[in-house]
Tab-separated table of C-alpha atoms (C1' of nucleotides) in Angstrom:
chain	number	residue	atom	x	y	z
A	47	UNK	CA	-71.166	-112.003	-28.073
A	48	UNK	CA	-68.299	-113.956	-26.666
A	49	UNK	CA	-68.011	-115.482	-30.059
A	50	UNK	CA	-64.154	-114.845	-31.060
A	51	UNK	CA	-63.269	-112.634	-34.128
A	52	UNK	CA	-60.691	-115.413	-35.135
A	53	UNK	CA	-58.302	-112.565	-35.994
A	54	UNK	CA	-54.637	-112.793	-34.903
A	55	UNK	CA	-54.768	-109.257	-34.312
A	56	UNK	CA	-53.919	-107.597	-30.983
A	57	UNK	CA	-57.029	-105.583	-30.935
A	58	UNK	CA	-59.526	-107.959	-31.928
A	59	UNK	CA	-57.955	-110.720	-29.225
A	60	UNK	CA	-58.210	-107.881	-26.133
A	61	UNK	CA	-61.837	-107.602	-27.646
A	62	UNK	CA	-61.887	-111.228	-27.400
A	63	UNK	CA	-61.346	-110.856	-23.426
A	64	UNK	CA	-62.869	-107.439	-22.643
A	65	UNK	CA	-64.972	-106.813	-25.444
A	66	UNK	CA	-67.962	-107.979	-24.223
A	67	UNK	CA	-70.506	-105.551	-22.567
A	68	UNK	CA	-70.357	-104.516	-18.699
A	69	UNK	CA	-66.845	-106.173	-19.064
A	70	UNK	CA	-64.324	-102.750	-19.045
A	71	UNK	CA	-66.538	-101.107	-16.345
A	72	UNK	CA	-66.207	-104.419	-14.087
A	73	UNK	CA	-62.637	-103.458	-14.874
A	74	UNK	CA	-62.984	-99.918	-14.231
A	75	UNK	CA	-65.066	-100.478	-10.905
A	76	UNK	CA	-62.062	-103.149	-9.947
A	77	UNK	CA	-59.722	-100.363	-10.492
A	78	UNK	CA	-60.821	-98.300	-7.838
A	79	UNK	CA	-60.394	-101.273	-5.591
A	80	UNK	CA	-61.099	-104.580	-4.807
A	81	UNK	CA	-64.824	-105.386	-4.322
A	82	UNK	CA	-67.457	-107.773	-3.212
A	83	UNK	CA	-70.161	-108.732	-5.724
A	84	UNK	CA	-72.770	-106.607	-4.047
A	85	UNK	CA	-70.183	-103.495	-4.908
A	86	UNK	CA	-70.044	-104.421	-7.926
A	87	UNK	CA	-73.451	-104.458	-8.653
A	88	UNK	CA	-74.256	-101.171	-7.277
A	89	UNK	CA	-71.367	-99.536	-9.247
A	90	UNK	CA	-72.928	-101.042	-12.367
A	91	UNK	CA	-76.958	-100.284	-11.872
A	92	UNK	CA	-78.681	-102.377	-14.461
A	93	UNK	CA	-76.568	-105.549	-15.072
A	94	UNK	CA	-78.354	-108.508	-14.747
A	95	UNK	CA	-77.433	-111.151	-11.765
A	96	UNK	CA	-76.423	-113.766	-13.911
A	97	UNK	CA	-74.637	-111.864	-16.474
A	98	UNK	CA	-71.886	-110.498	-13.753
A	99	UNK	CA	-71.758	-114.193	-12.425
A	100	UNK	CA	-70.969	-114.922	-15.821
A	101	UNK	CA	-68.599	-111.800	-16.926
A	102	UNK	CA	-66.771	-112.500	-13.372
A	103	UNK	CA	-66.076	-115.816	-14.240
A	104	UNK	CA	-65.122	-114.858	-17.906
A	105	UNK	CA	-62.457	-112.857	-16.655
A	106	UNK	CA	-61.100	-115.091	-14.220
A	107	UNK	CA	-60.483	-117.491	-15.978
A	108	UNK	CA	-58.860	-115.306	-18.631
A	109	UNK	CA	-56.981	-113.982	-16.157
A	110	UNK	CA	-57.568	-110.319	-15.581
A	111	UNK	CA	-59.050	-110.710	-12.243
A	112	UNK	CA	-59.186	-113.137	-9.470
A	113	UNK	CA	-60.908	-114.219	-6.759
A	114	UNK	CA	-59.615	-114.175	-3.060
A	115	UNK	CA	-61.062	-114.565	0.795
A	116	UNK	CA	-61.962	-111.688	2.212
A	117	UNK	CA	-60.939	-110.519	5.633
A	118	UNK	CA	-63.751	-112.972	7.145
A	119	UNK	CA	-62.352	-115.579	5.816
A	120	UNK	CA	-65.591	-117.015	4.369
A	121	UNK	CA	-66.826	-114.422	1.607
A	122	UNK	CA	-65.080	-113.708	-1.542
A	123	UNK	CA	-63.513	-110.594	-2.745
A	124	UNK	CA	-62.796	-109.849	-6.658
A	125	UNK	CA	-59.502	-108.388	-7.776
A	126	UNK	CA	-57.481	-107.371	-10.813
A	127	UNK	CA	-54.599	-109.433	-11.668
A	128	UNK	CA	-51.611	-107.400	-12.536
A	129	UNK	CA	-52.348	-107.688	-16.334
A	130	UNK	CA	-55.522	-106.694	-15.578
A	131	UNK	CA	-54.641	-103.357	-13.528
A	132	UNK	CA	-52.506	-102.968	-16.628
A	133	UNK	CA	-56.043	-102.016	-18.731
A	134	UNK	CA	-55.932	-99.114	-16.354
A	135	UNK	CA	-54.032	-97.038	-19.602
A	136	UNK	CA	-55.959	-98.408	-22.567
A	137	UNK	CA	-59.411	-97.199	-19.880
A	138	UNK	CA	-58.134	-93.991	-19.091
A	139	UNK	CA	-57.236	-93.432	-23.195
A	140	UNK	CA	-61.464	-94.232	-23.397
A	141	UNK	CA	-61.570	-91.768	-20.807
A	142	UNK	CA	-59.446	-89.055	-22.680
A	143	UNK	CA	-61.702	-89.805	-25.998
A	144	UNK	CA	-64.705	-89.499	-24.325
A	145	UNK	CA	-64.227	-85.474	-23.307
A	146	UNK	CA	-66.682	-84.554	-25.736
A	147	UNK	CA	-69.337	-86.988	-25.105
A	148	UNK	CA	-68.894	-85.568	-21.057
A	149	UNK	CA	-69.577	-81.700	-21.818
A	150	UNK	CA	-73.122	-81.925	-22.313
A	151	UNK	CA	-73.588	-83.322	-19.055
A	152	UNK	CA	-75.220	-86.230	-17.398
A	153	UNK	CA	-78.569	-85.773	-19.137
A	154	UNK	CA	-80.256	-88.031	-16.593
A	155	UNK	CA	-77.917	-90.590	-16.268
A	156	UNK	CA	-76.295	-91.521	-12.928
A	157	UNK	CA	-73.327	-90.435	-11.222
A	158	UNK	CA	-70.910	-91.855	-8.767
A	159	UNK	CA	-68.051	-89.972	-6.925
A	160	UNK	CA	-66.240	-92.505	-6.893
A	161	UNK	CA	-65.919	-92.675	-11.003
A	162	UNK	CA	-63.906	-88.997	-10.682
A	163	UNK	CA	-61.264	-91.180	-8.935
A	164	UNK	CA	-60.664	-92.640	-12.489
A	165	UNK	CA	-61.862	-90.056	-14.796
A	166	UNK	CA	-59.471	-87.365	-12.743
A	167	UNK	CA	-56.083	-88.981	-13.117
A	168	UNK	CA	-56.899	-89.679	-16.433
A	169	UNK	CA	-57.122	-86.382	-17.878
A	170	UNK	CA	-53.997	-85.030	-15.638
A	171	UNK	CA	-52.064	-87.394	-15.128
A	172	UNK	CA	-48.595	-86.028	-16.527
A	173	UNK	CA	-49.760	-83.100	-16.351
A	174	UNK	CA	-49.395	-82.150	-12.713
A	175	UNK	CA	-46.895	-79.043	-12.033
A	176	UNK	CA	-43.226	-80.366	-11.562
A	177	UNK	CA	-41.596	-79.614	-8.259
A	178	UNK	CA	-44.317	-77.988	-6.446
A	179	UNK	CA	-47.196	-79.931	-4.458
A	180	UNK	CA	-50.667	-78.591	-5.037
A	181	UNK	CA	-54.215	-79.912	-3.188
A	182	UNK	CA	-57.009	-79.212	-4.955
A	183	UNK	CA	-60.931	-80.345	-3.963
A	184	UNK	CA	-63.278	-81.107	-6.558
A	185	UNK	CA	-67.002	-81.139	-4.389
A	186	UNK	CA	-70.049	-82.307	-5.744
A	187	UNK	CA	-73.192	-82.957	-4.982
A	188	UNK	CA	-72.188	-82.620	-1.125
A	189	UNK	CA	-68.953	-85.088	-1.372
A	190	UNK	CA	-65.663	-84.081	-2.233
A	191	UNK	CA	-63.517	-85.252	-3.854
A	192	UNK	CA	-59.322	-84.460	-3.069
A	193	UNK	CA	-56.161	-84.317	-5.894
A	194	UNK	CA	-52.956	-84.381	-4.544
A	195	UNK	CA	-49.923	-84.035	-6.921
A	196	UNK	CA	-46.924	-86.174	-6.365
A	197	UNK	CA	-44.227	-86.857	-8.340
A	198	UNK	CA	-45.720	-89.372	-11.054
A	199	UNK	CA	-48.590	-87.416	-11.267
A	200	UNK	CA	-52.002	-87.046	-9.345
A	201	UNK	CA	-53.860	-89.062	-6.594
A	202	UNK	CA	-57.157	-88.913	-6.097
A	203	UNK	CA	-58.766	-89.213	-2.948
A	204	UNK	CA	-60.898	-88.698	-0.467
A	205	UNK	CA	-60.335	-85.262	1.888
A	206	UNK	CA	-57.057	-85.958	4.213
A	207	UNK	CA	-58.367	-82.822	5.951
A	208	UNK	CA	-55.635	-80.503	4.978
A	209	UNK	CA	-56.426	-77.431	3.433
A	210	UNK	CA	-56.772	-77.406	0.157
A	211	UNK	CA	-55.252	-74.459	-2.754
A	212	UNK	CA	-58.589	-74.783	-4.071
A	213	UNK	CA	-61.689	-76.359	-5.797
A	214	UNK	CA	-62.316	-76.632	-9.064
A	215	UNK	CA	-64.163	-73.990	-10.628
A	216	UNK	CA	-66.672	-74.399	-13.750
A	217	UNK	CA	-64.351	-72.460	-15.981
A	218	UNK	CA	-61.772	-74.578	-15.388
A	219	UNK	CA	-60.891	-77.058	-18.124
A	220	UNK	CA	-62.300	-80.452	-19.098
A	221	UNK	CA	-62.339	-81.658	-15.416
A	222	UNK	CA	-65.159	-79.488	-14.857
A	223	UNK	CA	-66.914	-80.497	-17.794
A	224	UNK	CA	-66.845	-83.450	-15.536
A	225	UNK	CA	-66.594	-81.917	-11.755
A	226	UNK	CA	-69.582	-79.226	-12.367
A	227	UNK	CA	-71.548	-80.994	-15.469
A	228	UNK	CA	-71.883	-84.536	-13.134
A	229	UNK	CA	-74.869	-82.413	-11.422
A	230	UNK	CA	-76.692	-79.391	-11.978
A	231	UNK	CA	-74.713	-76.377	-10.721
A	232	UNK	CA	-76.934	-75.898	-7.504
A	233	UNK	CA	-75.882	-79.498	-6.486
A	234	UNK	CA	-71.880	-77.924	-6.556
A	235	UNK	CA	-71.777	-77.093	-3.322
A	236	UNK	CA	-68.253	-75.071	-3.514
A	237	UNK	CA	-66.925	-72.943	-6.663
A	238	UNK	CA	-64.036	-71.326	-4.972
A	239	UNK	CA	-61.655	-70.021	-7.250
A	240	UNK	CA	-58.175	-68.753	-6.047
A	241	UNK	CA	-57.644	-65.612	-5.263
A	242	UNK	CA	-60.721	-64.973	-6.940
A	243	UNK	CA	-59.183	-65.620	-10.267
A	244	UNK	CA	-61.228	-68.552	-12.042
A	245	UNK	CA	-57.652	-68.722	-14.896
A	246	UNK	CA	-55.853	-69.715	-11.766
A	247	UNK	CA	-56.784	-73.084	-11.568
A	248	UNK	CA	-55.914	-73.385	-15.358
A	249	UNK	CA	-52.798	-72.216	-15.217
A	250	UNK	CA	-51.864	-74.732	-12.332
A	251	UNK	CA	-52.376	-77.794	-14.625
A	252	UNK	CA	-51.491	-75.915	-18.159
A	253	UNK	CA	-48.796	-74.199	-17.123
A	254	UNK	CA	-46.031	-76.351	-15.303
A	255	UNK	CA	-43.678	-74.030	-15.903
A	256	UNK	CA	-45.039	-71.036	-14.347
A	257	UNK	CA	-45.904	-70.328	-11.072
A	258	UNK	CA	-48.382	-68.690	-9.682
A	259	UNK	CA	-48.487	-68.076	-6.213
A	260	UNK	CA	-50.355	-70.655	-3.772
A	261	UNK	CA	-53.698	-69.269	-2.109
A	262	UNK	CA	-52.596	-69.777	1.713
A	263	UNK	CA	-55.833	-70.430	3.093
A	264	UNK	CA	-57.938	-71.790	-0.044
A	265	UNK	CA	-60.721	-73.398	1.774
A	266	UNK	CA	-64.423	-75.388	1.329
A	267	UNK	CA	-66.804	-72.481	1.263
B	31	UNK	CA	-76.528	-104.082	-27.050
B	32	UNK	CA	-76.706	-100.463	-28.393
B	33	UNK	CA	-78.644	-99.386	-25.307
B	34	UNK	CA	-76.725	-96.871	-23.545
B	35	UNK	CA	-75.328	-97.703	-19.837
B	36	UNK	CA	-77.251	-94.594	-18.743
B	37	UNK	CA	-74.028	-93.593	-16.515
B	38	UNK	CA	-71.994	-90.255	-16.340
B	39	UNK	CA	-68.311	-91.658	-16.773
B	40	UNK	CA	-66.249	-91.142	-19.137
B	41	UNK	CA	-65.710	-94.544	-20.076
B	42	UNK	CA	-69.335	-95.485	-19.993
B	43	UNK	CA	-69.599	-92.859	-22.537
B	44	UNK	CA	-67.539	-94.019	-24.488
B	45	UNK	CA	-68.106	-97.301	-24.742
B	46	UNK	CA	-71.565	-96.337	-25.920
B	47	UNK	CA	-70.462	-94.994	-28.591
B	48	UNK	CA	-67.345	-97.764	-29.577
B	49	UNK	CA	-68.568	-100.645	-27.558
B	50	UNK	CA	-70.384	-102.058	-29.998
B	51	UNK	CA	-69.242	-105.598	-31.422
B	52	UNK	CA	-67.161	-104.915	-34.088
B	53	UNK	CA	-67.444	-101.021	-33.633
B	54	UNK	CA	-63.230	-100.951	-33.108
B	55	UNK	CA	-62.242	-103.413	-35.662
B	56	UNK	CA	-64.042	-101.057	-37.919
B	57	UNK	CA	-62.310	-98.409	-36.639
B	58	UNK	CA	-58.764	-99.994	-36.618
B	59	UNK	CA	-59.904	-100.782	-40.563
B	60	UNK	CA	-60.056	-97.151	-40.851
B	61	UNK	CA	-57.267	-95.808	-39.525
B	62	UNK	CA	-54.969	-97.437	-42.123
B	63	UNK	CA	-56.823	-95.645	-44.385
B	64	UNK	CA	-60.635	-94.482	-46.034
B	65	UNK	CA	-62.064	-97.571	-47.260
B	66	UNK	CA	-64.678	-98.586	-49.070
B	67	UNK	CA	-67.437	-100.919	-48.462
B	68	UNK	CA	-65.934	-104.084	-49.733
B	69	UNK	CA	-62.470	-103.197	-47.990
B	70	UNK	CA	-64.131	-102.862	-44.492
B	71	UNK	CA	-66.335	-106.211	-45.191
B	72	UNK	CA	-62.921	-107.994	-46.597
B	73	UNK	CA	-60.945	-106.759	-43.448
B	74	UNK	CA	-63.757	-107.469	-40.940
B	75	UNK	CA	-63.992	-111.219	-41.816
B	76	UNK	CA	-67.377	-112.470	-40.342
B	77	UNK	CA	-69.450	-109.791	-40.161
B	78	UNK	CA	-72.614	-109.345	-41.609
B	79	UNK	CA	-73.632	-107.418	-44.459
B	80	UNK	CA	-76.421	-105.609	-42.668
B	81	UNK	CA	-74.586	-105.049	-39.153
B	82	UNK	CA	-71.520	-103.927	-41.208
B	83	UNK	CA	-74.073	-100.807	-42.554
B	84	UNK	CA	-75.825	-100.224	-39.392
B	85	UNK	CA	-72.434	-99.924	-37.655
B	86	UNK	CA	-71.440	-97.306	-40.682
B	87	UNK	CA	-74.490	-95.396	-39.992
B	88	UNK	CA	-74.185	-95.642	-36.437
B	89	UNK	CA	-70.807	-94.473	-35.751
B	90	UNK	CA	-71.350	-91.517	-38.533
B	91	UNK	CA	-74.203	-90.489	-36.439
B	92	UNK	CA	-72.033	-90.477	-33.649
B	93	UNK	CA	-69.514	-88.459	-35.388
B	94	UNK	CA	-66.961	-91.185	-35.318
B	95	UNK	CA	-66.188	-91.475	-39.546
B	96	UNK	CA	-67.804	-89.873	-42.252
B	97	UNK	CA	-69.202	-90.906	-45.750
B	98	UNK	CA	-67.232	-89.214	-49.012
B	99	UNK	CA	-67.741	-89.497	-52.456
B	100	UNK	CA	-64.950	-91.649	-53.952
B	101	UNK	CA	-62.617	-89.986	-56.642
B	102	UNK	CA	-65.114	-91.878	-59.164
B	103	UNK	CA	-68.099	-89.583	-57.873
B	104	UNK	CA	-70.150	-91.786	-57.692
B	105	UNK	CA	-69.630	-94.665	-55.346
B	106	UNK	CA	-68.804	-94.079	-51.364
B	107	UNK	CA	-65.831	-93.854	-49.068
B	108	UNK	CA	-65.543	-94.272	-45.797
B	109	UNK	CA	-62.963	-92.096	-43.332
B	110	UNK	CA	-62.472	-91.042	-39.700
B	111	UNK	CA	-63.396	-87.888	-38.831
B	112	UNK	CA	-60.706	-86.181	-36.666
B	113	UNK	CA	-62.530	-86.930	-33.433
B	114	UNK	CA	-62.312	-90.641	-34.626
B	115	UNK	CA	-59.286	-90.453	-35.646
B	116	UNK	CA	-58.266	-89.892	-31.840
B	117	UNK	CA	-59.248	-93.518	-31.128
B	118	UNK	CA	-55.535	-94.158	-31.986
B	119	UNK	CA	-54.572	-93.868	-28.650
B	120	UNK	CA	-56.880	-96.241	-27.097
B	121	UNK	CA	-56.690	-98.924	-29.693
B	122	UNK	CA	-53.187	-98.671	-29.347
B	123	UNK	CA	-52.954	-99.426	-25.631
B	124	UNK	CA	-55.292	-102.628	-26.057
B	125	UNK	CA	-52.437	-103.558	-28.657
B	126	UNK	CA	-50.174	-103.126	-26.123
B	127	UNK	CA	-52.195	-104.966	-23.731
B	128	UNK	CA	-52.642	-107.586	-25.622
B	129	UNK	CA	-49.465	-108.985	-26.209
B	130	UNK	CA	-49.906	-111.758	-23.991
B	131	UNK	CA	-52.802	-112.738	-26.253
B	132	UNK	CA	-50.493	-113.154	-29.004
B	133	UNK	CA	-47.611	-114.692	-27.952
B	134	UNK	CA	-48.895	-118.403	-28.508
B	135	UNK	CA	-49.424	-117.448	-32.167
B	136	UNK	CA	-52.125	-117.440	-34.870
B	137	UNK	CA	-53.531	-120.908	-33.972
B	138	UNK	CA	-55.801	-120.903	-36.927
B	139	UNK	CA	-57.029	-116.915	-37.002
B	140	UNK	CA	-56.704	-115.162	-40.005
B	141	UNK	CA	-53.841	-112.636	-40.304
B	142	UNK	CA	-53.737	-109.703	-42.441
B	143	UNK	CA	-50.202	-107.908	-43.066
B	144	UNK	CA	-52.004	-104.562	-42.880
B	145	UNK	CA	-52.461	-105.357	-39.153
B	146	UNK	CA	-48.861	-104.794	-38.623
B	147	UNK	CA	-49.204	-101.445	-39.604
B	148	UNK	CA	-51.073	-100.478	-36.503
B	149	UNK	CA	-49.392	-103.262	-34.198
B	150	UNK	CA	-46.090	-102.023	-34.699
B	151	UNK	CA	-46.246	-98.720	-34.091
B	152	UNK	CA	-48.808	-99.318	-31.196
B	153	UNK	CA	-45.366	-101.505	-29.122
B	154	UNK	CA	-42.559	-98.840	-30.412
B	155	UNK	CA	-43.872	-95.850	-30.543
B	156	UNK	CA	-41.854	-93.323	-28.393
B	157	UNK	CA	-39.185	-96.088	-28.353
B	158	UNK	CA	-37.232	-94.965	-31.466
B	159	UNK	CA	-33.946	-94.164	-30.809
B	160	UNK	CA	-33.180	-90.561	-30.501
B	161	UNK	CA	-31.306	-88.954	-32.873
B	162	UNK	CA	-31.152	-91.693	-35.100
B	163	UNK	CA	-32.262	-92.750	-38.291
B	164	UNK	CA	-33.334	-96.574	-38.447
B	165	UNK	CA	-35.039	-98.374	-41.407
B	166	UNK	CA	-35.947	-101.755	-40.370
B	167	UNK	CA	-37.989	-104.482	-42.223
B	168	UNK	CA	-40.610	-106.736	-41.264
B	169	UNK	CA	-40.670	-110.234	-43.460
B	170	UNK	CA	-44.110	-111.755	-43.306
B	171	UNK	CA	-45.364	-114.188	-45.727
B	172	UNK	CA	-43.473	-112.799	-48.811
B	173	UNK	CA	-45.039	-109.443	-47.597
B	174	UNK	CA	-42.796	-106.651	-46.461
B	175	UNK	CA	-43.602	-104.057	-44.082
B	176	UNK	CA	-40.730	-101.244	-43.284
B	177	UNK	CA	-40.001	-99.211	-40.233
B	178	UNK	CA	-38.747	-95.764	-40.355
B	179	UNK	CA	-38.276	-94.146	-37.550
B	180	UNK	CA	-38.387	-89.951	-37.620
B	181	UNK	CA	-38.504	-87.595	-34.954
B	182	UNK	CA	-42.176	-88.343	-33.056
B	183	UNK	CA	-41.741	-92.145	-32.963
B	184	UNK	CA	-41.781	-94.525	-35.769
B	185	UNK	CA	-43.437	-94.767	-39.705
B	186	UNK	CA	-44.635	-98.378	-40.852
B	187	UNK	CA	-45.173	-98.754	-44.667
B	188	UNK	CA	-44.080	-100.699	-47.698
B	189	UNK	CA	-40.820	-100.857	-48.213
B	190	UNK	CA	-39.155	-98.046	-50.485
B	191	UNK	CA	-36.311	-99.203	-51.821
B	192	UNK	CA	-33.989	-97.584	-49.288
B	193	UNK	CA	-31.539	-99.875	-47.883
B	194	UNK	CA	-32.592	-102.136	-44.341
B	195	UNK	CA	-30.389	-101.931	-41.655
B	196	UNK	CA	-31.677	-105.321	-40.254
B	197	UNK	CA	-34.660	-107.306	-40.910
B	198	UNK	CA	-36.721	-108.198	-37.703
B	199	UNK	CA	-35.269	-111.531	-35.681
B	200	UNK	CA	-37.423	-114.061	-34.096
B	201	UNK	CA	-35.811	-113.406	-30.922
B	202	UNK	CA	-35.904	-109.493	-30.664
B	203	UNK	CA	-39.003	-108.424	-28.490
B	204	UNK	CA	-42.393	-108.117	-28.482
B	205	UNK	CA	-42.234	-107.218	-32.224
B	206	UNK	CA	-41.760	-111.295	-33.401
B	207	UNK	CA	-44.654	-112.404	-30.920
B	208	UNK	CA	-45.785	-110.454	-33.772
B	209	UNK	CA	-44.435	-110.839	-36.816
B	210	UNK	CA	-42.997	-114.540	-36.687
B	211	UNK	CA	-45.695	-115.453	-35.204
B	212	UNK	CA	-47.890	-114.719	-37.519
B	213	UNK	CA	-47.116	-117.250	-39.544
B	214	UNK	CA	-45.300	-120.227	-39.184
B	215	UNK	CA	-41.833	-119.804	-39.054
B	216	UNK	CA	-41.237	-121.106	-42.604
B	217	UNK	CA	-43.320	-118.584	-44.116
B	218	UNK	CA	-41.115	-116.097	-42.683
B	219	UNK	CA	-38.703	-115.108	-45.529
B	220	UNK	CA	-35.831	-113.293	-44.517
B	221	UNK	CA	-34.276	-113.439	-40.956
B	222	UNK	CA	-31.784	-111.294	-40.974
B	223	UNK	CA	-29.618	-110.427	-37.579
B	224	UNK	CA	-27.421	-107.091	-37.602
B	225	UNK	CA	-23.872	-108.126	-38.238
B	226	UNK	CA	-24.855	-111.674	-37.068
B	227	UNK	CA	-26.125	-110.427	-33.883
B	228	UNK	CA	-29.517	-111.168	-32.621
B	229	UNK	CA	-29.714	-109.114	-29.783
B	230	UNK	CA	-28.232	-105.621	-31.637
B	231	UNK	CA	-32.093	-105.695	-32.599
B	232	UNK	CA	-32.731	-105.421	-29.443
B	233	UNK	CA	-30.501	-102.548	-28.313
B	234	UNK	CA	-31.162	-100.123	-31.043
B	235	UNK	CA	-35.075	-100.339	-29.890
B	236	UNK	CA	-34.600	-101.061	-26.101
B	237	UNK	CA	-31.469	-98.571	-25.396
B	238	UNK	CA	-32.035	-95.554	-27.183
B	239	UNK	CA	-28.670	-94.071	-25.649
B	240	UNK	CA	-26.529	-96.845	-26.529
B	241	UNK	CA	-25.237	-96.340	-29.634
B	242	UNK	CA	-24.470	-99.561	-31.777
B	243	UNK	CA	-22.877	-99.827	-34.644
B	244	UNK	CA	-25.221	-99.742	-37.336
B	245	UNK	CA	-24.464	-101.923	-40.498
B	246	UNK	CA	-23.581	-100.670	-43.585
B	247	UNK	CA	-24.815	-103.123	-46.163
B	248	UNK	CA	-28.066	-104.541	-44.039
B	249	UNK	CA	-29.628	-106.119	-46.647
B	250	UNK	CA	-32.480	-108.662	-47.189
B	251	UNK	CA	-31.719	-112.027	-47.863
C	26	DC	C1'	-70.379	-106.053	-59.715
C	27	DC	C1'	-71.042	-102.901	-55.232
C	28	DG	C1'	-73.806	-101.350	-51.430
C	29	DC	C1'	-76.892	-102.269	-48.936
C	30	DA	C1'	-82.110	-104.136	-47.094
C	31	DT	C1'	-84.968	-108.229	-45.708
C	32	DC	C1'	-85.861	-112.434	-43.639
C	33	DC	C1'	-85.008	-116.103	-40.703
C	34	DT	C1'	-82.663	-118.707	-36.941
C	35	DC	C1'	-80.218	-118.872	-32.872
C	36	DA	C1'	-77.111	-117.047	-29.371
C	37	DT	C1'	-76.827	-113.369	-25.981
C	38	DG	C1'	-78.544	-109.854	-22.905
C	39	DG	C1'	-82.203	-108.196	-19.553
C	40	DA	C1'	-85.508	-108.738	-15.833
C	41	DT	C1'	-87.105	-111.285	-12.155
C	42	DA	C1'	-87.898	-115.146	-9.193
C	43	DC	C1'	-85.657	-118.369	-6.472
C	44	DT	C1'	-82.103	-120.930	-3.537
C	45	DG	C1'	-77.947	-122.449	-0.571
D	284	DC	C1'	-75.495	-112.046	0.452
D	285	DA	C1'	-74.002	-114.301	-3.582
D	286	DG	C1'	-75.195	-116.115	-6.792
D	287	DT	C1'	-78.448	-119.742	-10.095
D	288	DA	C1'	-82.587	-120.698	-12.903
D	289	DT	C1'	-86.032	-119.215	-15.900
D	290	DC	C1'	-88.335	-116.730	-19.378
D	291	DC	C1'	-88.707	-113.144	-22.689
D	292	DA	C1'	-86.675	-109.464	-25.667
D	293	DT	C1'	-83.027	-108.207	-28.561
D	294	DG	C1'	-79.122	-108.455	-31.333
D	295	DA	C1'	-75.767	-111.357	-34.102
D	296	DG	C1'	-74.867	-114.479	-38.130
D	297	DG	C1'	-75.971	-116.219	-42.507
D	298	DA	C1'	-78.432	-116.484	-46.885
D	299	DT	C1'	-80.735	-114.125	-50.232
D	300	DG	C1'	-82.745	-110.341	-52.889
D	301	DC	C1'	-82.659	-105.973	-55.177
D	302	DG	C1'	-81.661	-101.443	-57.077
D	303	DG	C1'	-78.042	-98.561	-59.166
DNA sequence: CCGCATCCTCATGGATACTG
DNA sequence: CAGTATCCATGAGGATGCGG
């Protein structure tokens, strides 16, 4: 790979850049935050030493991340560039396509939490209720995850500690193709549903307009 | 490559499936159209005769396009399924990406006109003014590609014999990165500004509530 | 001819050991 | 810890062959 297509083409030049494997989920990991090399490694089990010395380099020097000093002052930390947080929509449009390829579940492969902080936004963003401010907890395999609506859409976080309308329930929508199929239902530690009504949660993020009413005290079971 | 990144993310997922070298140009062949063998292997400059048809047969396994028998019966076309056909979105927003990539030009890669087809609508789409009809043409090469816009955004095809009301400028937007860049200037045929303007290009795709005048007699050169 | 399959060579990726 | 060096396996690129 790295070989050019030598086609002035906008897709085939981003190919040219982030193309090449392990390259969009350096991306990806970098878009959950800035990270040290040893981060990046774990978030990407199976890459080979040399080959993210090599893809880090790759895409410094084309410019979608960078390199700064961390806090210490003596190791380095590994950013995006603002044209390369900008891959953040054509990733989260992979992440859209990919619903189908997420329903049958993880089949053995591995999970992080930390990858719902991506997947998440990506499959609601716009689509959060306009005008009122819902918290719901998505909790597997003993962490949870939080989404908080705001204006522009959702953030995704870890628990603030403030009680939540609900978690997301298996019958919910894609997410929980996601939420519940990243581990085997016994690992879910919480399927709350509000007000005991599992279409609930759908309606929150299908139904803008509507409004049904908030469960006071949804909590973590 | 082909092995599988063995993670649960969407992305991942995706990427296993599309992440291929040249698994997207393929795809971007295809969504200008079914093709045929020879099409794909003219459009994909480079590629190799047996990767081309182990990338065919891998991305039909995956459910990506599908094999049909031409109108001749006997000989084979290729098309995206609908699920496929969905990778749009995220080949779009690497075009979009990309622009940086193409501002300096060709510098020696091949160019198709056909590319325009998905490059333009990739940077306007959703940026057509409302409530107005605009037919603008692209001059590339002798080649002309026209822009229609209707209600969802904007159609790119050959030109129809309807009247232009402007012919792209090098100095509107993103667009001429685009299209006089990809060629040199003097291959560009017709540069046509609205009513002598060269930024009126500019307004009817940038300001979609400003309301300029639009010429009566546009006309290529 | 078109639509591939085979064969060969070389660049790239993967795994692991090693070093500042 | 953050990489580099090394070696082997695999996939890409190119030429050619072959059946329909």
């Amino acid at each position: 790979m790295s070989r050019d297509y030598g086609q002035y083409c906008g897709l085939a030049r981003a190919l040219d850049v982030v193309g090449d494997r392990w390259n969009l989920l350096i991306v990806r990991q970098l878009l959950l935050g800035p990270a040290r090399y040893r981060e990046l490694r774990d978030g990407l089990a199976g890459i080979a030493t040399n080959l993210l010395a090599g893809r880090l380099r790759d895409l410094e020097t084309a410019g979608v991340l960078e390199r700064r000093l961390a806090d210490d002052g003596n190791s380095v930390t590994y950013a995006l560039t603002p044209w390369g947080t900008q891959l953040r929509e054509p990733i989260y449009a992979l992440v859209r396509w990919s619903t189908p390829l997420m329903i049958p579940g993880p089949q053995g492969d591995q999970f992080r939490t930390e990858w719902l902080r991506l997947a998440l936004p990506a499959l609601f963003a716009d689509r959060a209720p306009a005008g009122r401010s819902v918290t719901v907890g998505v909790a597997v395999g003993g962490e949870m995850v939080q989404l908080q609506t705001n204006e522009s859409g959702i953030d995704v976080g870890p628990p603030d500690g403030r009680t939540l309308d609900a978690v997301l329930h298996t019958e919910a929508p894609v997410a929980l193709g996601l939420a519940a199929g990243a581990l085997s239902l016994d690992d879910v530690i919480a399927l709350v549903e509000i007000d005991g009504d599992p279409s609930a949660l759908r309606m929150i993020f299908d139904a803008p307009t509507a409004s049904p009413e908030r469960s006071p005290r949804g909590q973590l079971l």
